[in-house]
Coordinates of C-alpha atoms in Angstrom, one line a residue:
Chain A
X1 CA 43.3 3.7 -15.8
X2 CA 40.1 2.2 -17.3
X3 CA 36.8 3.9 -17.0
X4 CA 34.6 2.8 -14.0
X5 CA 31.4 1.1 -15.1
X6 CA 28.3 1.8 -13.2
X7 CA 25.8 -1.1 -13.2
X8 CA 22.1 -1.3 -12.5
X9 CA 21.3 -3.3 -9.3
X10 CA 17.8 -4.2 -10.6
X11 CA 15.7 -5.0 -13.6
X12 CA 13.5 -2.1 -14.5
X13 CA 13.1 1.0 -16.6
X14 CA 15.1 4.2 -16.8
X15 CA 12.9 6.9 -15.4
X16 CA 15.1 10.0 -15.2
X17 CA 18.7 10.6 -16.3
X18 CA 20.2 13.3 -14.0
X19 CA 23.7 13.6 -15.3
X20 CA 25.2 14.1 -18.8
X21 CA 28.7 13.1 -20.1
X22 CA 31.3 15.7 -18.9
X23 CA 29.4 16.5 -15.7
X24 CA 31.1 16.0 -12.4
X25 CA 29.6 13.7 -9.8
X26 CA 30.3 13.1 -6.1
X27 CA 30.5 9.7 -4.5
X28 CA 26.9 8.5 -3.7
X29 CA 25.4 11.1 -5.9
X30 CA 22.5 9.8 -8.1
X31 CA 23.4 9.6 -11.8
X32 CA 19.9 8.4 -12.8
X33 CA 16.8 7.0 -11.3
X34 CA 15.4 3.7 -12.4
X35 CA 11.8 2.6 -11.8
X36 CA 10.8 -1.0 -11.0
X37 CA 7.7 -2.3 -9.3
X38 CA 6.4 1.1 -8.4
X39 CA 9.7 1.9 -6.7
X40 CA 12.2 4.6 -7.7
X41 CA 15.7 3.3 -7.4
X42 CA 18.6 5.7 -7.7
X43 CA 21.8 4.6 -9.4
X44 CA 24.7 6.2 -7.4
X45 CA 28.2 7.1 -8.5
X46 CA 30.6 4.7 -6.7
X47 CA 33.2 7.5 -6.4
X48 CA 33.9 11.2 -7.2
X49 CA 34.5 11.7 -10.9
X50 CA 33.3 12.9 -14.2
X51 CA 30.7 11.1 -16.3
X52 CA 32.3 9.6 -19.4
X53 CA 29.1 8.1 -20.9
X54 CA 25.5 7.4 -20.3
X55 CA 24.7 4.1 -22.0
X56 CA 20.9 4.1 -21.7
X57 CA 18.1 6.5 -22.5
X58 CA 15.0 7.5 -20.5
X59 CA 12.3 4.9 -21.0
X60 CA 14.8 2.1 -21.8
X61 CA 14.5 -1.3 -20.1
X62 CA 17.5 -2.4 -18.2
X63 CA 18.6 -5.7 -16.8
X64 CA 20.2 -6.5 -13.5
X65 CA 24.0 -5.9 -13.8
X66 CA 23.7 -4.0 -17.0
X67 CA 26.2 -1.1 -17.4
X68 CA 24.1 2.1 -17.5
X69 CA 26.9 4.7 -17.3
X70 CA 30.7 5.1 -17.0
X71 CA 33.0 7.5 -15.1
X72 CA 36.2 8.7 -16.6
X73 CA 39.2 6.7 -15.3
Chain B
X1 CA -28.0 -6.9 -7.6
X2 CA -25.8 -6.2 -10.5
X3 CA -25.9 -8.3 -13.7
X4 CA -22.3 -7.9 -14.8
X5 CA -19.3 -6.3 -13.1
X6 CA -16.1 -5.1 -14.8
X7 CA -13.0 -5.8 -12.5
X8 CA -10.7 -2.9 -13.4
X9 CA -7.5 -4.4 -11.9
X10 CA -5.1 -7.3 -12.1
X11 CA -3.5 -10.0 -10.0
X12 CA -4.5 -11.2 -6.6
X13 CA -7.2 -8.6 -6.1
X14 CA -8.8 -9.2 -9.5
X15 CA -9.0 -12.9 -8.6
X16 CA -10.5 -12.1 -5.2
X17 CA -13.2 -9.9 -6.7
X18 CA -14.0 -12.5 -9.4
X19 CA -14.5 -15.0 -6.6
X20 CA -16.9 -12.7 -4.7
X21 CA -18.9 -12.0 -7.8
X22 CA -19.3 -15.7 -8.5
X23 CA -20.6 -16.3 -5.0
X24 CA -23.2 -13.5 -5.6
X25 CA -24.2 -15.0 -8.9
X26 CA -22.9 -11.9 -10.8
X27 CA -21.0 -12.2 -14.1
X28 CA -17.4 -11.1 -13.9
X29 CA -15.4 -9.3 -16.6
X30 CA -11.6 -9.3 -16.3
X31 CA -9.2 -7.0 -18.1
X32 CA -5.6 -7.7 -18.8
X33 CA -2.5 -6.1 -20.2
X34 CA -0.2 -7.9 -22.6
X35 CA 1.9 -9.0 -19.6
X36 CA -1.1 -10.6 -17.9
X37 CA -2.7 -12.5 -20.8
X38 CA -1.9 -15.9 -19.2
X39 CA -2.6 -14.8 -15.6
X40 CA -4.9 -17.1 -13.6
X41 CA -7.5 -14.4 -12.8
X42 CA -8.1 -13.9 -16.5
X43 CA -9.1 -17.5 -16.9
X44 CA -11.2 -17.4 -13.7
X45 CA -13.5 -14.6 -14.9
X46 CA -16.6 -15.2 -17.1
X47 CA -15.3 -12.8 -19.8
X48 CA -11.9 -11.1 -20.4
X49 CA -10.7 -8.2 -22.5
X50 CA -7.2 -7.1 -23.6
X51 CA -6.7 -3.5 -22.7
X52 CA -3.2 -2.6 -23.9
X53 CA 0.5 -2.9 -23.5
X54 CA 2.2 -3.8 -20.2
X55 CA 3.0 -0.3 -18.8
X56 CA 0.1 0.6 -16.4
X57 CA -0.5 3.9 -17.9
X58 CA -1.3 2.1 -21.2
X59 CA -3.6 -0.5 -19.6
X60 CA -4.8 -0.5 -16.0
X61 CA -4.6 3.3 -15.7
X62 CA -6.1 3.9 -19.2
X63 CA -9.5 5.3 -18.2
X64 CA -10.8 5.7 -21.8
X65 CA -10.0 2.1 -22.6
X66 CA -11.6 0.8 -19.4
X67 CA -14.8 2.8 -20.0
X68 CA -14.8 1.5 -23.6
X69 CA -14.6 -2.1 -22.4
X70 CA -17.4 -1.4 -19.8
X71 CA -19.7 -0.2 -22.6
X72 CA -18.7 -3.0 -24.9
X73 CA -19.4 -5.8 -22.4
X74 CA -22.5 -4.3 -21.0
X75 CA -21.4 -4.1 -17.4
X76 CA -23.6 -2.3 -15.0
X77 CA -20.9 -1.8 -12.3
X78 CA -17.1 -1.5 -12.0
X79 CA -15.0 -2.7 -9.1
X80 CA -11.6 -0.9 -9.0
X81 CA -9.8 -3.2 -6.6
X82 CA -6.9 -1.5 -4.8
X83 CA -4.1 0.6 -6.2
X84 CA -4.4 1.8 -9.9
X85 CA -7.6 3.9 -10.2
X86 CA -9.3 2.8 -6.9
X87 CA -8.8 6.2 -5.3
X88 CA -9.2 8.4 -8.3
X89 CA -12.3 10.5 -7.8
X90 CA -12.3 11.7 -11.4
X91 CA -12.4 8.2 -12.7
X92 CA -15.2 7.2 -10.2
X93 CA -17.2 10.2 -11.6
X94 CA -16.6 9.1 -15.2
X95 CA -17.7 5.6 -14.4
X96 CA -20.9 7.0 -12.9
X97 CA -21.4 9.4 -15.9
X98 CA -21.1 6.3 -18.2
X99 CA -24.2 4.9 -16.3
X100 CA -22.3 2.3 -14.2
X101 CA -22.1 2.0 -10.4
X102 CA -18.6 2.6 -9.0
X103 CA -18.2 -0.1 -6.3
X104 CA -16.7 2.0 -3.5
X105 CA -17.5 5.2 -1.6
X106 CA -19.0 8.2 -3.4
X107 CA -16.4 10.2 -5.3
X108 CA -16.8 13.1 -2.9
X109 CA -15.4 10.8 -0.1
X110 CA -12.5 9.7 -2.3
X111 CA -11.7 13.3 -2.9
X112 CA -12.2 14.4 0.7
X113 CA -9.8 11.8 2.0
X114 CA -7.3 12.0 -0.9
X115 CA -5.9 15.4 0.1
X116 CA -4.2 14.4 3.3
X117 CA -4.1 17.8 5.1
X118 CA -7.7 18.5 4.3
X119 CA -8.7 15.0 5.4
X120 CA -6.9 15.6 8.8
X121 CA -8.7 18.9 9.2
X122 CA -12.1 17.3 8.4
X123 CA -11.5 14.4 10.8
X124 CA -10.2 16.7 13.6
X125 CA -13.3 18.9 13.3
X126 CA -15.4 15.8 13.9
X127 CA -13.4 14.8 17.0
X128 CA -10.9 12.2 15.6
X129 CA -7.8 11.9 17.9
X130 CA -4.9 13.7 16.3
X131 CA -1.2 14.1 17.1
X132 CA -0.6 17.6 18.5
X133 CA 0.8 20.0 15.9
X134 CA 1.5 23.6 15.1
X135 CA 0.3 25.8 12.3
X136 CA 2.8 26.9 9.6
X137 CA 5.9 28.2 11.4
X138 CA 7.1 31.8 11.0
X139 CA 10.8 32.8 10.8
X140 CA 11.2 34.0 14.4
X141 CA 13.2 31.4 16.3
X142 CA 11.4 32.3 19.6
X143 CA 8.1 31.6 17.9
X144 CA 9.4 28.2 16.7
X145 CA 10.7 27.1 20.1
X146 CA 7.5 28.3 21.7
X147 CA 5.4 26.2 19.3
X148 CA 7.5 23.1 20.1
X149 CA 7.3 23.8 23.9
X150 CA 3.5 23.8 23.6
X151 CA 3.5 20.4 21.8
X152 CA 6.3 18.9 23.9
X153 CA 9.5 17.3 22.7
X154 CA 10.3 15.2 20.7
X155 CA 8.8 16.9 17.7
X156 CA 8.8 16.2 14.0
X157 CA 9.5 19.0 11.5
X158 CA 7.4 18.5 8.4
X159 CA 7.3 20.3 5.1
X160 CA 3.8 21.6 4.4
X161 CA 3.9 20.8 0.7
X162 CA 5.7 17.5 1.3
X163 CA 5.2 13.8 0.8
X164 CA 7.0 10.5 1.0
X165 CA 8.8 11.5 4.2
X166 CA 11.1 13.9 2.3
X167 CA 12.4 16.7 4.6
X168 CA 10.8 15.2 7.7
X169 CA 13.2 15.6 10.6
X170 CA 12.9 14.8 14.3
X171 CA 14.2 17.1 17.1
X172 CA 14.5 16.3 20.8
X173 CA 15.4 19.8 22.1
X174 CA 15.6 23.5 21.2
X175 CA 19.1 23.4 19.6
X176 CA 18.2 20.4 17.4
X177 CA 14.9 22.0 16.6
X178 CA 16.3 25.2 15.1
X179 CA 18.8 23.3 13.0
X180 CA 16.1 20.8 11.9
X181 CA 13.7 23.7 10.9
X182 CA 16.4 25.3 8.8
X183 CA 17.4 22.1 7.1
X184 CA 13.8 21.0 6.5
X185 CA 13.1 24.4 4.9
X186 CA 16.1 24.0 2.6
X187 CA 15.1 20.5 1.5
X188 CA 11.5 21.5 1.1
X189 CA 12.3 24.5 -1.0
X190 CA 14.6 22.4 -3.2
X191 CA 12.1 19.5 -3.5
X192 CA 8.7 21.2 -3.5
X193 CA 9.5 24.8 -4.3
X194 CA 8.0 25.7 -0.9
X195 CA 9.9 26.4 2.3
X196 CA 6.9 26.3 4.7
X197 CA 7.2 23.8 7.5
X198 CA 5.2 22.9 10.6
X199 CA 5.6 20.8 13.7
X200 CA 3.9 17.6 14.9
X201 CA 4.4 15.6 18.1
X202 CA 6.8 12.7 17.3
X203 CA 5.2 9.4 18.0
X204 CA 8.1 7.1 19.1
X205 CA 8.1 3.5 18.2
X206 CA 4.5 3.8 16.8
X207 CA 2.3 0.9 15.9
X208 CA 0.2 1.1 12.8
X209 CA -3.3 0.1 13.8
X210 CA -6.2 0.5 11.4
X211 CA -10.0 0.1 11.7
X212 CA -12.1 -1.6 9.0
X213 CA -15.2 0.4 8.3
X214 CA -18.3 -0.3 6.1
X215 CA -21.1 2.1 5.4
X216 CA -24.2 1.8 3.2
X217 CA -26.1 4.3 1.1
X218 CA -28.8 4.6 3.8
X219 CA -26.8 6.4 6.4
X220 CA -25.5 3.4 8.4
X221 CA -21.8 2.7 9.3
X222 CA -20.4 -0.2 11.2
X223 CA -16.8 -1.4 12.0
X224 CA -15.2 -4.8 11.8
X225 CA -12.6 -4.1 14.4
X226 CA -8.9 -3.5 13.8
X227 CA -5.7 -4.8 12.2
X228 CA -2.1 -4.3 13.2
X229 CA 0.1 -3.6 10.2
X230 CA 3.2 -2.4 12.0
X231 CA 5.7 -4.6 10.1
X232 CA 6.5 -2.4 7.1
X233 CA 9.4 -1.7 4.8
X234 CA 9.7 1.5 2.7
X235 CA 6.3 2.5 4.2
X236 CA 4.8 -0.7 2.6
X237 CA 3.1 -3.3 4.8
X238 CA 4.6 -6.8 4.9
X239 CA 2.8 -8.6 7.8
X240 CA -0.7 -7.8 9.0
X241 CA -2.8 -9.3 11.7
X242 CA -6.1 -9.2 13.5
X243 CA -6.7 -8.6 16.3
X244 CA -3.9 -6.2 17.2
X245 CA -1.6 -8.0 19.7
X246 CA -1.6 -6.8 23.3
X247 CA -4.3 -4.1 22.6
X248 CA -6.9 -4.4 25.4
X249 CA -10.2 -5.4 23.7
X250 CA -12.2 -2.6 25.4
X251 CA -9.6 0.0 24.1
X252 CA -9.9 -1.4 20.6
X253 CA -13.6 -1.5 20.7
X254 CA -13.9 2.1 22.0
X255 CA -11.6 3.5 19.3
X256 CA -13.5 1.5 16.7
X257 CA -16.8 2.8 18.0
X258 CA -15.4 6.4 18.0
X259 CA -14.3 6.1 14.3
X260 CA -17.7 4.6 13.4
X261 CA -19.5 7.5 15.0
X262 CA -17.5 10.0 13.1
X263 CA -17.9 8.3 9.7
X264 CA -21.7 8.0 10.4
X265 CA -21.9 11.7 11.1
X266 CA -20.0 12.3 7.8
X267 CA -22.3 10.0 5.9
X268 CA -19.6 7.7 4.6
X269 CA -21.2 5.1 2.3
X270 CA -19.0 2.1 1.4
X271 CA -15.8 0.3 2.4
X272 CA -12.9 2.3 4.0
X273 CA -10.1 2.0 6.5
X274 CA -9.2 4.5 9.2
X275 CA -5.4 4.2 9.7
X276 CA -4.0 5.3 13.0
X277 CA -0.7 5.4 14.9
X278 CA -0.8 3.9 18.3
X279 CA 1.9 5.4 20.6
X280 CA 3.7 3.6 23.3
X281 CA 1.6 5.8 25.7
X282 CA -1.5 4.0 24.4
X283 CA -2.8 7.1 22.5
X284 CA -4.2 6.8 19.0
X285 CA -3.7 9.5 16.4
X286 CA -5.2 9.7 13.0
X287 CA -2.9 9.0 10.0
X288 CA -5.2 8.8 7.0
X289 CA -8.3 7.2 5.6
X290 CA -8.2 4.8 2.6
X291 CA -11.4 4.9 0.6
X292 CA -11.1 1.4 -0.9
X293 CA -10.6 -2.3 -0.1
X294 CA -7.2 -2.9 1.6
X295 CA -4.7 -5.5 0.5
X296 CA -4.9 -6.9 4.0
X297 CA -8.7 -7.3 4.2
X298 CA -8.4 -11.1 4.4
X299 CA -7.3 -11.1 8.0
X300 CA -10.5 -9.3 9.0
X301 CA -12.5 -11.7 6.9
X302 CA -10.9 -14.7 8.7
X303 CA -11.5 -13.5 12.2
X304 CA -15.0 -12.2 11.7
X305 CA -16.2 -14.7 9.1
X306 CA -17.5 -11.8 7.0
X307 CA -16.9 -11.6 3.3
X308 CA -15.8 -8.0 3.0
X309 CA -15.6 -8.0 -0.8
X310 CA -19.1 -9.4 -1.3
X311 CA -20.4 -7.0 1.4
X312 CA -19.0 -3.9 -0.4
X313 CA -20.5 -5.1 -3.6
X314 CA -23.9 -5.6 -1.9
X315 CA -24.0 -2.1 -0.3
X316 CA -22.9 -0.6 -3.6
X317 CA -25.9 -2.3 -5.2
X318 CA -28.1 -0.5 -2.6
X319 CA -28.6 -3.1 0.1
X320 CA -28.8 -1.9 3.7
X321 CA -26.0 -2.8 6.1
X322 CA -28.5 -4.6 8.3
X323 CA -29.2 -7.0 5.5
X324 CA -25.5 -7.5 4.7
X325 CA -23.9 -7.9 8.1
X326 CA -25.0 -10.0 11.1
X327 CA -26.4 -8.2 14.1
X328 CA -23.3 -9.1 16.2
X329 CA -19.8 -9.2 14.8
X330 CA -17.2 -11.0 16.9
X331 CA -13.5 -11.6 16.6
X332 CA -12.8 -15.3 16.5
X333 CA -9.2 -16.4 17.0
X334 CA -6.2 -14.7 15.3
X335 CA -5.3 -14.3 11.6
X336 CA -1.9 -13.2 10.2
X337 CA -1.1 -12.3 6.6
X338 CA 2.3 -12.3 4.9
X339 CA 2.8 -10.4 1.7
X340 CA 5.3 -12.3 -0.5
X341 CA 7.1 -9.8 -2.6
X342 CA 9.3 -10.2 -5.6
X343 CA 12.3 -8.5 -4.0
X344 CA 15.7 -9.0 -2.4
X345 CA 15.1 -10.1 1.3
X346 CA 17.9 -8.0 2.6
X347 CA 18.0 -4.8 0.7
X348 CA 14.3 -4.9 -0.3
X349 CA 15.2 -4.1 -4.0
X350 CA 12.8 -5.2 -6.7
X351 CA 13.5 -8.5 -8.4
X352 CA 11.3 -9.0 -11.4
X353 CA 11.9 -12.0 -13.7
X354 CA 10.5 -15.4 -14.8
X355 CA 8.7 -17.7 -12.4
X356 CA 10.5 -20.9 -13.4
X357 CA 8.9 -22.5 -10.4
X358 CA 6.0 -21.1 -8.4
X359 CA 4.3 -23.5 -5.9
X360 CA 2.3 -21.7 -3.2
X361 CA 1.3 -23.7 -0.1
X362 CA -1.9 -25.7 -0.4
X363 CA -5.1 -23.9 0.8
X364 CA -7.3 -25.2 3.6
X365 CA -10.1 -23.9 5.8
X366 CA -7.5 -22.1 7.9
X367 CA -5.0 -21.2 5.3
X368 CA -5.7 -18.8 2.4
X369 CA -3.5 -18.0 -0.5
X370 CA -4.2 -15.2 -2.9
X371 CA -2.1 -14.7 -6.0
X372 CA -2.4 -13.5 -9.6
X373 CA 0.5 -15.5 -10.8
X374 CA 1.2 -19.0 -11.8
X375 CA 4.3 -21.0 -12.8
X376 CA 5.8 -20.0 -16.1
X377 CA 4.6 -16.4 -16.0
X378 CA 7.0 -13.5 -15.9
X379 CA 6.9 -10.9 -13.1
X380 CA 7.3 -7.6 -14.9
X381 CA 8.8 -4.4 -13.5
X382 CA 5.6 -2.6 -14.5
X383 CA 3.5 -3.4 -11.4
X384 CA 3.9 -3.6 -7.7
X385 CA 6.0 -6.5 -6.3
X386 CA 3.2 -8.5 -4.6
X387 CA 3.5 -12.1 -5.7
X388 CA 1.0 -13.7 -3.2
X389 CA -0.7 -13.2 0.1
X390 CA -0.7 -16.1 2.5
X391 CA -3.1 -15.9 5.4
X392 CA -3.2 -18.3 8.4
X393 CA -6.1 -18.4 10.9
X394 CA -5.8 -20.2 14.3
X395 CA -7.4 -20.1 17.7
X396 CA -4.4 -18.2 19.1
X397 CA -1.7 -15.8 17.8
X398 CA 1.1 -18.3 18.6
X399 CA -0.7 -21.0 16.6
X400 CA -1.3 -18.6 13.7
X401 CA 2.4 -17.6 13.6
X402 CA 3.4 -21.3 13.6
X403 CA 0.9 -22.1 10.8
X404 CA 2.0 -19.2 8.7
X405 CA 5.7 -20.1 9.1
X406 CA 5.0 -23.7 8.2
X407 CA 3.0 -22.7 5.1
X408 CA 5.7 -20.2 3.9
X409 CA 8.3 -22.9 4.4
X410 CA 6.6 -25.0 1.7
X411 CA 6.3 -22.0 -0.7
X412 CA 8.6 -22.7 -3.6
X413 CA 9.7 -19.9 -5.9
X414 CA 12.6 -20.1 -8.4
X415 CA 13.7 -17.7 -11.0
X416 CA 13.4 -14.5 -8.9
X417 CA 14.3 -13.4 -5.4
X418 CA 11.6 -13.1 -2.8
X419 CA 11.2 -11.7 0.7
X420 CA 10.2 -15.2 2.1
X421 CA 13.5 -15.4 4.1
X422 CA 12.8 -11.9 5.6
X423 CA 9.3 -12.9 6.6
X424 CA 10.5 -16.0 8.3
X425 CA 13.2 -14.1 10.2
X426 CA 10.5 -11.7 11.3
X427 CA 8.0 -14.4 12.4
X428 CA 10.8 -16.1 14.3
X429 CA 12.0 -12.9 16.0
X430 CA 11.5 -12.5 19.8
X431 CA 10.0 -9.0 19.4
X432 CA 7.4 -10.1 16.9
X433 CA 6.5 -13.3 18.8
X434 CA 6.1 -11.1 22.0
X435 CA 3.8 -8.8 20.0
X436 CA 6.3 -6.0 20.6
X437 CA 5.8 -4.5 17.1
X438 CA 6.4 -1.0 15.8
X439 CA 6.9 0.5 12.4
X440 CA 10.7 0.5 12.7
X441 CA 10.9 -3.3 13.5
X442 CA 11.3 -4.5 9.9
X443 CA 14.3 -2.3 9.4
X444 CA 15.8 -3.5 12.7
X445 CA 15.2 -7.1 11.8
X446 CA 16.2 -7.1 8.1
X447 CA 19.7 -8.4 8.7

């Protein structure tokens, strides 16, 4: 099974990364928090799983629909 | 009066302050980040200085750079606008130490109202109506339920060290209360490293009603009546109006007079807003005081005919309130403001991006549009999502709603998503049209 890609819903900046590759996450658990227009927007895991990769760094700019992390398949 | 004023802000409020300064015959100095170099307010000011890269901490929050520009341009006063450094007492003191006038209340008032629990205590001591509450709760369940019984259900459990609504839980009876206290303590100790909680009377379906105040440096304070700002999402206002619909005028005037008396006792000395919750039972309770110009000041200006921005500048320059305001201030007709945000109209998520098309409605004597943007600019994720404020004034509330809806209908924005569709749904809703507003209405209406 292919890895699950987690995408950003918004354009903004990566404020805090909460999970590292290899860490387990539960469905609806925040993987990172983005910041845009003075709002903090969490990026949630779409299902239970293990983080395969984090594809952005704190302070990075992200675009809407950009992949920011993946979960192991 | 001042000779030259530095406007330490951006966007719609910078444009608004520049306009007031021009009216007063004072030179205006704008500042801009790299993202705002082509913004309209920069061109409208008499002088403009670049202050750094787009992120606010490198530009509009960069105190050293702002003070350097103030010295460089020879300004004798600084207007902070709203947001950014407008409620930063330390910055206000630094402005004063640099020999400039900070256009706003004295730093001690910014400080006194900035710490919310201390502000509540100070206001309560001077007789401001407050929601009933407990002190910090002990661990004995009998003590907890006794405190709630004294206040009366429903109650709200609040973390003492909290903020942003985190760990706030409502409870309608004893069983729910004990569970809520336990849960709130757990959340609070995880979020704020402090497990202390207290109780407050829960105000159900509250309205947000706020009173516009203006004081001078000679001990006088007056009010300019109220605004209703109940339509909010994520605790941010979306639609504001004056006067508050359905609030009997004697009740509004009495509460305004009470707040004025308290601020006069305190010696409050410039612009400020007393924010209150109005319960379904008609009782007001103090929320907080903002020691600055509000985003929604324009609705008050339209119904009273008073230029609040020019007034706050004049009292900061030392003029007496008697010289600045007319002897009688009356409410004339009804004004409604909509905040057009760069955000998704359903989920309220930010939507920065390029303004391929940006055509606000045309202004007239009864329709005001305030914006810091123009077509071709990019809305960056670095600042708040406010694109424009559109304010309609009419003889009645119904006519003001109709005029605002019509104006927003002609507002063309392409390239980003906006909340225009949400505002239109709100203006067309039966509850809003009936004036049956409360702070949960936006969430109920968003779909």
